[in-house]
Coordinates of N, CA, C and O in Angstrom, one line a residue:
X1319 N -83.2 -85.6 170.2 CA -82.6 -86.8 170.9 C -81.2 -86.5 171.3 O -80.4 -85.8 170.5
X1320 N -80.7 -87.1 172.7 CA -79.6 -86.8 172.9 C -78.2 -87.7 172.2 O -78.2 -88.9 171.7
X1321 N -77.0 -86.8 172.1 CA -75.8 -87.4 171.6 C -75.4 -88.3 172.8 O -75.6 -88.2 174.0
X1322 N -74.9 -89.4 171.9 CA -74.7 -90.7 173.0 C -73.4 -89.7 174.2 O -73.3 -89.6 175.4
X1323 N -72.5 -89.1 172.9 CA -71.4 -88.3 174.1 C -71.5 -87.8 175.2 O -70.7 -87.8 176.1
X1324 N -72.9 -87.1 174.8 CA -73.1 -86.1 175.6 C -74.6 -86.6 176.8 O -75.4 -85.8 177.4
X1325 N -74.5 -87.9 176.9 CA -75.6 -88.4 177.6 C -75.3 -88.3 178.5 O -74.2 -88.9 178.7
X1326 N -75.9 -87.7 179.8 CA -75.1 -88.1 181.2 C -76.5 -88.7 182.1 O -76.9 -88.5 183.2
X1327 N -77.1 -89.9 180.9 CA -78.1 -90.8 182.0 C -77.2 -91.5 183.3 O -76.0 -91.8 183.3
X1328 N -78.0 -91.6 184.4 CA -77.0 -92.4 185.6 C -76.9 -94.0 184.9 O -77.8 -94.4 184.2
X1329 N -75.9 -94.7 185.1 CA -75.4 -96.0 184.6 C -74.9 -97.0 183.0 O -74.6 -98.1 182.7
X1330 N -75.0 -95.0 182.4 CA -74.2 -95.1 181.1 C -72.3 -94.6 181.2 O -71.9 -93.8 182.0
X1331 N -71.7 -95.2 180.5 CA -70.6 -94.2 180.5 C -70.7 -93.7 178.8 O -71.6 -94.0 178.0
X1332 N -69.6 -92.9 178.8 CA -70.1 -92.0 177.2 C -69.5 -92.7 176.4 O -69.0 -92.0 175.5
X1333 N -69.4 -93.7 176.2 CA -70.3 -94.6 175.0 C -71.6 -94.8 174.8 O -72.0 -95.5 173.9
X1334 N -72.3 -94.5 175.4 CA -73.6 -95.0 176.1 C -73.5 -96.6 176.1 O -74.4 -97.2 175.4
X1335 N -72.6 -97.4 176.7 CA -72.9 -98.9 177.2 C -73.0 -98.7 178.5 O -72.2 -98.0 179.2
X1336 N -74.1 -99.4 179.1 CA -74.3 -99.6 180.6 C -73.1 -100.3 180.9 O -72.5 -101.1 180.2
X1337 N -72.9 -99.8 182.7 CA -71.9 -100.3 182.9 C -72.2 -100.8 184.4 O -72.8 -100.1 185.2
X1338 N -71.7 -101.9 184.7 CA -72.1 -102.6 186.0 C -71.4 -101.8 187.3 O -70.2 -101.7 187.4
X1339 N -72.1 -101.4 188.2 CA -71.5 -100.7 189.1 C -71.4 -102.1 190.2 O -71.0 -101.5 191.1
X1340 N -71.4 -102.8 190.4 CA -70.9 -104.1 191.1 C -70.0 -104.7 190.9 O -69.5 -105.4 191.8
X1341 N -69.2 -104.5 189.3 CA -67.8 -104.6 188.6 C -66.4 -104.2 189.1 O -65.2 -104.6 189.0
X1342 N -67.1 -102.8 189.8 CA -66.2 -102.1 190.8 C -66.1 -102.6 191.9 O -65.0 -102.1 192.3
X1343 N -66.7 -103.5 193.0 CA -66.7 -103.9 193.9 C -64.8 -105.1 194.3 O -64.3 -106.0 193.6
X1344 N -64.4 -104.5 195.1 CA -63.6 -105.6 195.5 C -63.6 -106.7 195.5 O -64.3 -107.3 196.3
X1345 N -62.8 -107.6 194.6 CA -62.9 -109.4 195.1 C -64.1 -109.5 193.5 O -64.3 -110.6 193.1
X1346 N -64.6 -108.6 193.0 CA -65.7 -109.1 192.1 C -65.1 -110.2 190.8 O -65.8 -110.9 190.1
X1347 N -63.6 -110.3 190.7 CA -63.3 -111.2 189.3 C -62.5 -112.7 190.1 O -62.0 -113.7 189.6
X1348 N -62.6 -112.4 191.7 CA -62.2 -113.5 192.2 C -63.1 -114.4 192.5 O -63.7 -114.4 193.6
X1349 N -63.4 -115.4 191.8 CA -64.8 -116.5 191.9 C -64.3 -117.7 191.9 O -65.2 -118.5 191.8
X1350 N -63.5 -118.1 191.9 CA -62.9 -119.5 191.7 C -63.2 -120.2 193.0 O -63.4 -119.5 194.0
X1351 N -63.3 -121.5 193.1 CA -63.5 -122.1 194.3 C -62.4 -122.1 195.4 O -61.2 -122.0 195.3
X1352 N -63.2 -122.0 196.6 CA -62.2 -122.3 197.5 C -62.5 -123.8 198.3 O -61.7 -124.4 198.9
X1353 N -63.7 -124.1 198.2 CA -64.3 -125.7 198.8 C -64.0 -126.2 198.1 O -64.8 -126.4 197.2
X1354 N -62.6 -126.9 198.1 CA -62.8 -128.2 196.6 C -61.5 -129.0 197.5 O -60.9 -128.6 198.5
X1355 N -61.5 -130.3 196.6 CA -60.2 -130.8 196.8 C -59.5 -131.1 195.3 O -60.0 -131.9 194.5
X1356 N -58.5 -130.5 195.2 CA -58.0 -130.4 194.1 C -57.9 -130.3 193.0 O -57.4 -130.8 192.0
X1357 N -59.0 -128.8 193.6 CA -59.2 -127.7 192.6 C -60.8 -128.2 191.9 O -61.2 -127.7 190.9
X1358 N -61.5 -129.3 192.7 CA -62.7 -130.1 192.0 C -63.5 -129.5 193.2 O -63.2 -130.0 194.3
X1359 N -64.4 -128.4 193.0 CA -65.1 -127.9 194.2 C -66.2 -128.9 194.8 O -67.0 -129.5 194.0
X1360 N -66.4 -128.9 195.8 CA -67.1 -129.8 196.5 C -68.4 -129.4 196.3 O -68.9 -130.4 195.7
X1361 N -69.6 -128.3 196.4 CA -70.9 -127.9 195.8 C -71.4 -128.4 194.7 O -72.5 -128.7 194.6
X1362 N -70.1 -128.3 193.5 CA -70.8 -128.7 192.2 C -70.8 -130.2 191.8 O -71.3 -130.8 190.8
X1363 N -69.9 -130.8 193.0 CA -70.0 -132.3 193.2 C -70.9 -133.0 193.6 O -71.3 -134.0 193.0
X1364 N -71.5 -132.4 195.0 CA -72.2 -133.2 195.5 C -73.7 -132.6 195.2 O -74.6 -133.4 195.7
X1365 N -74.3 -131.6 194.7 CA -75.4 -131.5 194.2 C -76.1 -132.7 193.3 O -77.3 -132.6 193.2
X1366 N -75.4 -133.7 192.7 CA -75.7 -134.3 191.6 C -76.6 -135.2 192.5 O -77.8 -135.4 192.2
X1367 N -76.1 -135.8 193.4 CA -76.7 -136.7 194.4 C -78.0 -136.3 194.7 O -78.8 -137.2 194.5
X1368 N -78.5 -135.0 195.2 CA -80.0 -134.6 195.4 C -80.6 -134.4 194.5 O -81.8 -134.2 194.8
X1369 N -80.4 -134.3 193.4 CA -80.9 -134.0 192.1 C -81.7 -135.3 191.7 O -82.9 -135.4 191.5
X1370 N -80.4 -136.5 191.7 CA -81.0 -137.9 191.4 C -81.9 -138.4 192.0 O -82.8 -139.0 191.6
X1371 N -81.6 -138.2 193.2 CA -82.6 -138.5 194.8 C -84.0 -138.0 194.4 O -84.9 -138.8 194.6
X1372 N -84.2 -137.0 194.0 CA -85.4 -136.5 194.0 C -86.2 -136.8 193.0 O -87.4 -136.9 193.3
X1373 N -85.9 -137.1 191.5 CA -86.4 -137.9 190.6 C -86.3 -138.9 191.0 O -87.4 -139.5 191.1
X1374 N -85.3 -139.5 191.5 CA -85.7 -141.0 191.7 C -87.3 -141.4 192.8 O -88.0 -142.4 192.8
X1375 N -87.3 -140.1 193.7 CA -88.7 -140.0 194.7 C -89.6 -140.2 194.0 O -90.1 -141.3 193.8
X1376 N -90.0 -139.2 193.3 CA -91.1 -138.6 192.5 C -90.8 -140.5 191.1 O -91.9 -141.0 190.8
X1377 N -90.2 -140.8 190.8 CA -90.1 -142.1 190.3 C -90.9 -143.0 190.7 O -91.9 -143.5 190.1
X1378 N -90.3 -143.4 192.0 CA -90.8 -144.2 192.9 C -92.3 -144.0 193.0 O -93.1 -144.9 192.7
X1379 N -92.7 -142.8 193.5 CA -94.0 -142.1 194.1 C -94.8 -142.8 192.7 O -95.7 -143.7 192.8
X1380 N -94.5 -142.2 191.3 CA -95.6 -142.8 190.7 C -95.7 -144.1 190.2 O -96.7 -144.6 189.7
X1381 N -94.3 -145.1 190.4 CA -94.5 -146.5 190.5 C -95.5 -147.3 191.5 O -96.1 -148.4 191.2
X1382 N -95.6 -146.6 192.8 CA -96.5 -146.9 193.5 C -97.7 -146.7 193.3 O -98.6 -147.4 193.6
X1383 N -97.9 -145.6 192.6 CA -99.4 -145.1 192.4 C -99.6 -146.0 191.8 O -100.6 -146.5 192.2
X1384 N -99.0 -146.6 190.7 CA -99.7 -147.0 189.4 C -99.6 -149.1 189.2 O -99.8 -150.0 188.4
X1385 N -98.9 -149.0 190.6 CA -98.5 -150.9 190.8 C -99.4 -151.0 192.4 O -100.0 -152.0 192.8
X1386 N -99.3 -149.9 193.2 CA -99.8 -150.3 194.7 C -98.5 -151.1 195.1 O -98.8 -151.7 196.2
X1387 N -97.1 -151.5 194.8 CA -96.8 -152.4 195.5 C -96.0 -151.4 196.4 O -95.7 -150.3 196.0
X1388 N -95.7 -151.8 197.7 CA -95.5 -151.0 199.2 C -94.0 -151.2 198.3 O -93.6 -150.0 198.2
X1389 N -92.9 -152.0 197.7 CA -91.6 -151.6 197.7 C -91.1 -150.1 197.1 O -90.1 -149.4 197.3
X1390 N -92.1 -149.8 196.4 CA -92.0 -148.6 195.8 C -92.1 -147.2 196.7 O -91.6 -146.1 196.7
X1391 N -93.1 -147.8 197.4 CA -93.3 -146.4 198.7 C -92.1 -146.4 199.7 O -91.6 -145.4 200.2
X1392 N -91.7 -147.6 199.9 CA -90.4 -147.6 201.2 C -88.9 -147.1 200.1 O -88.0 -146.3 200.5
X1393 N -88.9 -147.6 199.0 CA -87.5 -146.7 198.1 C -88.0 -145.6 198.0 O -87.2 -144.7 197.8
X1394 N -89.3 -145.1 198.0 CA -89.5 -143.3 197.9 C -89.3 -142.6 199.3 O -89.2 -141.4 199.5
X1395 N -89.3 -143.6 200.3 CA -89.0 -143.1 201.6 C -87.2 -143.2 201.8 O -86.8 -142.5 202.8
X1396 N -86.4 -143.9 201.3 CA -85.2 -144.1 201.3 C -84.5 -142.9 200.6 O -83.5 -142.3 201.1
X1397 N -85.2 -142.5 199.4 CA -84.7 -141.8 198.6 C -85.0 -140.1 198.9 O -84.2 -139.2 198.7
X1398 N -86.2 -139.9 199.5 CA -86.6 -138.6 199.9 C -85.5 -138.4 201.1 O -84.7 -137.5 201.0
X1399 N -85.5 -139.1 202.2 CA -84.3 -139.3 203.0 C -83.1 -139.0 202.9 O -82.6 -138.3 203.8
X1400 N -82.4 -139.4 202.0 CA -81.1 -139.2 201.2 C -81.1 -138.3 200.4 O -80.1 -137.5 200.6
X1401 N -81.9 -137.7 199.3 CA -82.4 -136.2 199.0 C -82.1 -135.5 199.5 O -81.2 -134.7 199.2
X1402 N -82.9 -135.4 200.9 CA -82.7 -134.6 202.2 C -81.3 -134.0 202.5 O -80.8 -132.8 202.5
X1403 N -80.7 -135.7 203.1 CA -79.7 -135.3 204.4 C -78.1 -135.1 203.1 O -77.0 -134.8 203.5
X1404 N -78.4 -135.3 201.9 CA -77.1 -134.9 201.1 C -77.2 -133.8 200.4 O -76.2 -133.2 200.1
X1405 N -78.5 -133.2 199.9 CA -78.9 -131.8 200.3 C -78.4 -130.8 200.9 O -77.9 -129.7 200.5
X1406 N -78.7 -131.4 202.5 CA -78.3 -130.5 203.5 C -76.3 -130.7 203.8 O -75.8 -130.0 204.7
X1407 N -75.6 -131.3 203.1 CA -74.2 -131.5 203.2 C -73.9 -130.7 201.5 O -72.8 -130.3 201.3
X1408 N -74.8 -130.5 200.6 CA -74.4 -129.7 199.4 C -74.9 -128.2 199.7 O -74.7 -127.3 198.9
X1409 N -75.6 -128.0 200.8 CA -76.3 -126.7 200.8 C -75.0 -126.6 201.9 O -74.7 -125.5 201.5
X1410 N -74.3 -126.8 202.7 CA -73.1 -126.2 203.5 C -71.9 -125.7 202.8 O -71.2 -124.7 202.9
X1411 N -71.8 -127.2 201.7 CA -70.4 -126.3 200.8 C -71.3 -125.3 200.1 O -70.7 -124.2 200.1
X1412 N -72.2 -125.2 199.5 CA -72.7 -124.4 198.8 C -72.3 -122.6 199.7 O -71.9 -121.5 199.2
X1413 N -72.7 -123.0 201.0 CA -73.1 -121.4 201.9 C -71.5 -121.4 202.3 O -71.1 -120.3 202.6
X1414 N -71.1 -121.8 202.3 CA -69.2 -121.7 202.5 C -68.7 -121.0 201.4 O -68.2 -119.9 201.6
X1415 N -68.9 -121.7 199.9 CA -68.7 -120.9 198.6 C -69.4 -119.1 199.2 O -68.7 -118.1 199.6
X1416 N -70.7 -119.2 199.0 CA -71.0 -117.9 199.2 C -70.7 -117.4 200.0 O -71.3 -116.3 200.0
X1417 N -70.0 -117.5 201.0 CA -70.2 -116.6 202.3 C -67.9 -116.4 202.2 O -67.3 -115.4 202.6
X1418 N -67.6 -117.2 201.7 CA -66.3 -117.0 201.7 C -65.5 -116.6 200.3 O -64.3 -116.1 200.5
X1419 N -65.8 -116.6 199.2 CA -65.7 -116.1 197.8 C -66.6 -114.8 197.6 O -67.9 -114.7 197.5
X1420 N -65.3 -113.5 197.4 CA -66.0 -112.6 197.2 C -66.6 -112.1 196.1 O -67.4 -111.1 196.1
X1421 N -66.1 -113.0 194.8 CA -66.8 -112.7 193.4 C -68.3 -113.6 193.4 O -69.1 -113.5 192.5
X1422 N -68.5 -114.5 194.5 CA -69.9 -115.1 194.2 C -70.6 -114.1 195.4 O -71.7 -113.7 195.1
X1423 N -70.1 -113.7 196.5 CA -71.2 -112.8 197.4 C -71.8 -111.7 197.1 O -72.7 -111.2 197.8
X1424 N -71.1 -111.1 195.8 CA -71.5 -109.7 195.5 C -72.7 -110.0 194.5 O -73.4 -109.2 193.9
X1425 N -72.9 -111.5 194.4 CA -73.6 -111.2 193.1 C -75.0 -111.5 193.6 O -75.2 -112.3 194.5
X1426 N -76.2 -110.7 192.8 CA -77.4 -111.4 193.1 C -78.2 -112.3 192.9 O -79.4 -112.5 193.4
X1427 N -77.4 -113.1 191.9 CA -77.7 -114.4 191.1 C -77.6 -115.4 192.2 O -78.5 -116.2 192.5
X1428 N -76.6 -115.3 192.8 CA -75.7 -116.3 193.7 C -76.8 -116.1 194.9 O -77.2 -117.1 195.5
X1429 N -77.1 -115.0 195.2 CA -78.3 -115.3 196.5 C -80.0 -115.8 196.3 O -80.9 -116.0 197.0
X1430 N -79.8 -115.9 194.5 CA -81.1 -116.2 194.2 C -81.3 -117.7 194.6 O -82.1 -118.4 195.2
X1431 N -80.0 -117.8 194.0 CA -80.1 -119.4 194.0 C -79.7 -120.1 195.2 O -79.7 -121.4 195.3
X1432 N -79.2 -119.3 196.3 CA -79.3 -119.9 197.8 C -80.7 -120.1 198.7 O -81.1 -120.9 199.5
X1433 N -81.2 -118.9 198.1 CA -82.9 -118.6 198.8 C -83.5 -119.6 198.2 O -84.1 -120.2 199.1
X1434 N -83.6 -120.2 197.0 CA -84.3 -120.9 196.2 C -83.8 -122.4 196.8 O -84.7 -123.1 197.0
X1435 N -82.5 -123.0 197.0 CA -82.1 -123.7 197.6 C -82.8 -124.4 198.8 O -83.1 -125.5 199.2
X1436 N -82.9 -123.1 199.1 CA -83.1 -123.4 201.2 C -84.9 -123.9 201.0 O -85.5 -124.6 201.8
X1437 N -85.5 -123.2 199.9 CA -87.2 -123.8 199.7 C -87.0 -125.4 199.4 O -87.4 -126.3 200.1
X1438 N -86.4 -125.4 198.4 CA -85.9 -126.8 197.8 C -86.2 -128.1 199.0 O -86.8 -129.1 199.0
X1439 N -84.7 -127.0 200.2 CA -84.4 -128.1 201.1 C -85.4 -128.2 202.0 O -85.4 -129.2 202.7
X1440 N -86.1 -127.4 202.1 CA -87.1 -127.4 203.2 C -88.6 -128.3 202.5 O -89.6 -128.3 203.1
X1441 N -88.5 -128.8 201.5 CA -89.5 -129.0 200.6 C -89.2 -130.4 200.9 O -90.0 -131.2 201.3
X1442 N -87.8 -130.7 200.8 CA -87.3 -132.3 200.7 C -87.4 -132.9 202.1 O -87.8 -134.1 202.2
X1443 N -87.1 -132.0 203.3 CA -87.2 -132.1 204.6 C -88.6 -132.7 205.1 O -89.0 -133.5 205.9
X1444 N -89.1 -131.7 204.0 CA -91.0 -132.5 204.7 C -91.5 -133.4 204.4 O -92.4 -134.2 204.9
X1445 N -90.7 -133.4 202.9 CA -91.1 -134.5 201.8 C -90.8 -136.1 202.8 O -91.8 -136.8 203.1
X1446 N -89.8 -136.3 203.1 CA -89.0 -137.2 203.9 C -89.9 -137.1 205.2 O -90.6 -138.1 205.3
X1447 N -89.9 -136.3 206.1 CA -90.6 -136.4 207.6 C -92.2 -136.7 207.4 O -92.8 -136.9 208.4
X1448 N -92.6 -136.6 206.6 CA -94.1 -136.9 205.9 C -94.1 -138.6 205.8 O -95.2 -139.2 205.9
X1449 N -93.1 -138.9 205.7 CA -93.1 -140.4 205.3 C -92.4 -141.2 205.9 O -92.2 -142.3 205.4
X1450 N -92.1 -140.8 207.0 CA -91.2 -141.9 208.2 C -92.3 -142.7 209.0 O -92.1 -143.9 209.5
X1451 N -93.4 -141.9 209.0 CA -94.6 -143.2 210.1 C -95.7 -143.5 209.2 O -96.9 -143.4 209.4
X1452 N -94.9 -144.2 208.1 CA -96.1 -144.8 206.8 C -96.5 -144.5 206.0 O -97.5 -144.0 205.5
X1453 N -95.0 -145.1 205.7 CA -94.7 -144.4 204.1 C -95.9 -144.7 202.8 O -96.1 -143.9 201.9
X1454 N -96.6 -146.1 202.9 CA -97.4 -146.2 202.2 C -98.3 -145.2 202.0 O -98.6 -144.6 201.0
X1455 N -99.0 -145.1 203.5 CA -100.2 -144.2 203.3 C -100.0 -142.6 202.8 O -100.9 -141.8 202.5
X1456 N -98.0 -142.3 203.0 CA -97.6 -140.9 202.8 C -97.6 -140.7 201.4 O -97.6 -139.6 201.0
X1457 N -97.6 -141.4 200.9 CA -97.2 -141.4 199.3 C -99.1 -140.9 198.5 O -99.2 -139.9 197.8
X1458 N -99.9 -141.5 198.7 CA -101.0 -140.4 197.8 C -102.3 -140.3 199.0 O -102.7 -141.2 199.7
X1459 N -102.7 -138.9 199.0 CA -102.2 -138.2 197.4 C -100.6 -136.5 198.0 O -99.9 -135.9 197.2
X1460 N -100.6 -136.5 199.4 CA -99.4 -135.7 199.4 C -97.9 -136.1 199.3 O -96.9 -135.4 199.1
X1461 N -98.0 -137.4 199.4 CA -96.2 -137.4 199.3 C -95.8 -137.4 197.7 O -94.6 -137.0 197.4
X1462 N -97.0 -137.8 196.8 CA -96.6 -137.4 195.2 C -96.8 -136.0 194.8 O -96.3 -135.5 193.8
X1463 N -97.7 -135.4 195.6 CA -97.6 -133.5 195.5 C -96.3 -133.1 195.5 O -95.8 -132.5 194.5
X1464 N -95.6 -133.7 197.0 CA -94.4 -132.7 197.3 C -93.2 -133.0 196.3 O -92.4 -132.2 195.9
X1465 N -93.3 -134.5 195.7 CA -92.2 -134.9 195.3 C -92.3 -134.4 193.3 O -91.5 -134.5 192.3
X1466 N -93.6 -134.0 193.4 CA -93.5 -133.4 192.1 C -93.4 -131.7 192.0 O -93.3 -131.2 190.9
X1467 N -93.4 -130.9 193.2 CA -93.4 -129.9 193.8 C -91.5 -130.0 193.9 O -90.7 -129.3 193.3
X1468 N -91.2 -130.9 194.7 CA -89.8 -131.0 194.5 C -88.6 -131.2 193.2 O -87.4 -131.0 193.2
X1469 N -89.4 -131.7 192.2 CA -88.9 -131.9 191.0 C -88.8 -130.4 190.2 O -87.8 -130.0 189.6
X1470 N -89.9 -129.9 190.4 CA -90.2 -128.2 189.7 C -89.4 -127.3 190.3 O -89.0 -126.3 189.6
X1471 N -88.9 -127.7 192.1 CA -88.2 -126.6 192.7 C -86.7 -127.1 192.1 O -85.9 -126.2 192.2
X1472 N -86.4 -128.5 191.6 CA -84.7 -128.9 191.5 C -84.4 -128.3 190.2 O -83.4 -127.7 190.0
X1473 N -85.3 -128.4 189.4 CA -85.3 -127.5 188.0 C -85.4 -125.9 188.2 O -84.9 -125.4 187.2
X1474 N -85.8 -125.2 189.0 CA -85.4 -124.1 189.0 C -84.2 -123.5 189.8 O -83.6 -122.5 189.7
X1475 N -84.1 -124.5 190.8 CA -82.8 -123.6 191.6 C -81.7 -124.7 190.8 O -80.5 -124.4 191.2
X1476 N -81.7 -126.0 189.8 CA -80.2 -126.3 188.6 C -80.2 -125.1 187.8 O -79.2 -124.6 187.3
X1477 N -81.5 -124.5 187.5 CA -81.7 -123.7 186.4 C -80.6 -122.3 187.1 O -79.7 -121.8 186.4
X1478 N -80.7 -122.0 188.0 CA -80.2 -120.9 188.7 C -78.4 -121.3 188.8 O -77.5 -120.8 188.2
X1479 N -78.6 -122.4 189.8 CA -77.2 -122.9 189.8 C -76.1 -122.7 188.1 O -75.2 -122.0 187.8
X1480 N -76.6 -123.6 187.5 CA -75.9 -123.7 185.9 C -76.4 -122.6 185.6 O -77.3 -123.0 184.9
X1481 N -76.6 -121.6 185.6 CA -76.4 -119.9 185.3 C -75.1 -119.4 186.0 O -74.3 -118.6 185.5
X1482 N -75.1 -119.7 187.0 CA -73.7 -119.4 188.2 C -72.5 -119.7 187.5 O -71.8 -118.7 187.1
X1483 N -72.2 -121.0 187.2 CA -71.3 -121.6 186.9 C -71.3 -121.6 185.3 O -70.1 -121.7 184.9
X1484 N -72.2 -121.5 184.2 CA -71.7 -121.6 182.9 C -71.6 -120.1 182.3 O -70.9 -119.8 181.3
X1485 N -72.7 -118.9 183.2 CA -72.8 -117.7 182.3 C -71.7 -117.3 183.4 O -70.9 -116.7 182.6
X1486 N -71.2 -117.2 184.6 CA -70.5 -116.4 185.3 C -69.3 -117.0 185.7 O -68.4 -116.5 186.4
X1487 N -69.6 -118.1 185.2 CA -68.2 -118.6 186.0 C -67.6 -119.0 187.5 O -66.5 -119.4 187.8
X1488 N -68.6 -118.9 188.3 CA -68.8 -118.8 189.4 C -68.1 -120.0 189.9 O -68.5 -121.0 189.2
X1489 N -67.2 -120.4 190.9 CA -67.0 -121.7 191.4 C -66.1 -122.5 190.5 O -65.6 -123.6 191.0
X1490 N -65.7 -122.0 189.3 CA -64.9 -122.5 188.9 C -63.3 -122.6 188.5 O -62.9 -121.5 188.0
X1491 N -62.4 -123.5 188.7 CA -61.3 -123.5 188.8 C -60.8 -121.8 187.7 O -61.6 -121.5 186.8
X1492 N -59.8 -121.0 188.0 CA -59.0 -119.8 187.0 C -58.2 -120.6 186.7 O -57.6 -120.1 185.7
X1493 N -57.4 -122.2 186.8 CA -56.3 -122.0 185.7 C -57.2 -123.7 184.6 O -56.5 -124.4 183.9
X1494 N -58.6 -123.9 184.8 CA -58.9 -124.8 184.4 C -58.8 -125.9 184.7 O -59.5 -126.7 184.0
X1495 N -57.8 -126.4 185.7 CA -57.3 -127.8 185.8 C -58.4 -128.2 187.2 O -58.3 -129.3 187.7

């Protein structure tokens, strides 16, 4: 077996610890936000809003199932709505972060969770235009598909997002304030 010294596998250095060749890249320890107002970045703000939105759909969706009363289908049509269109105002600062911060563009975590995003939003998009010409009859059995289809996609692309931001640091203020 070889001496760790003397290992010259590609992506060891001779300690034998792997070492990130993307570490080297320019701009890689610069991640702090630049979308924010006062140093409170605007992405990790306004996500919270589609998040609620979408539970509160899939909420809605099975209060209806399980009462029939139509108020519950028209707040699941308000709510998929608003999902949507503040969604699509968190997925802009979101692609501003990525596209203008060079410690979040190099990384491939940060594009996972944009790709995953954009299903998300496209998920909520239908979810919503499914239910603008009746909403009652939109709600079962597909408008409670999508909006439980949407709950599974907000848990994986928060799951991705709070990876960004708690394992990498991504987006967040360097002097803490």
């Amino acid at each position: 077996m070889a001496n760790h010294e003397t290992d010259d596998t590609p992506g060891k250095d001779k300690e034998g610890i792997l070492e990130d060749p993307v570490a080297d890249l320019p701009g890689f320890y610069q991640t702090s936000s630049t979308i924010a107002i006062a140093g409170h970045p605007l992405h990790a703000m306004s996500v919270a809003f589609p998040v609620a939105l979408t539970f509160c759909t899939f909420g809605a969706d099975l209060f209806y199932w399980w009462t029939g009363d139509g108020f519950w289908a028209r707040a699941a049509l308000w709510a998929a709505g608003m999902a949507f269109l503040i969604g699509v105002a968190a997925a802009f600062t979101g692609t501003l972060e990525l596209l203008f911060v060079p410690g979040i563009r190099v990384r491939a975590a940060a594009w996972t969770h944009a790709g995953i995003a954009v299903v998300l939003l496209s998920i909520l998009g239908a979810n919503w235009g499914y239910r603008l010409y009746g909403y009652e009859d939109a709600v079962l059995p597909y408008g409670i598909l999508l909006s439980g289809f949407s709950v599974v996609m907000v848990g994986a692309t928060g799951w991705h997002g709070g990876r960004l931001v708690f394992d990498y640091h991504l987006g967040t203020s360097e002097t803490g304030n």
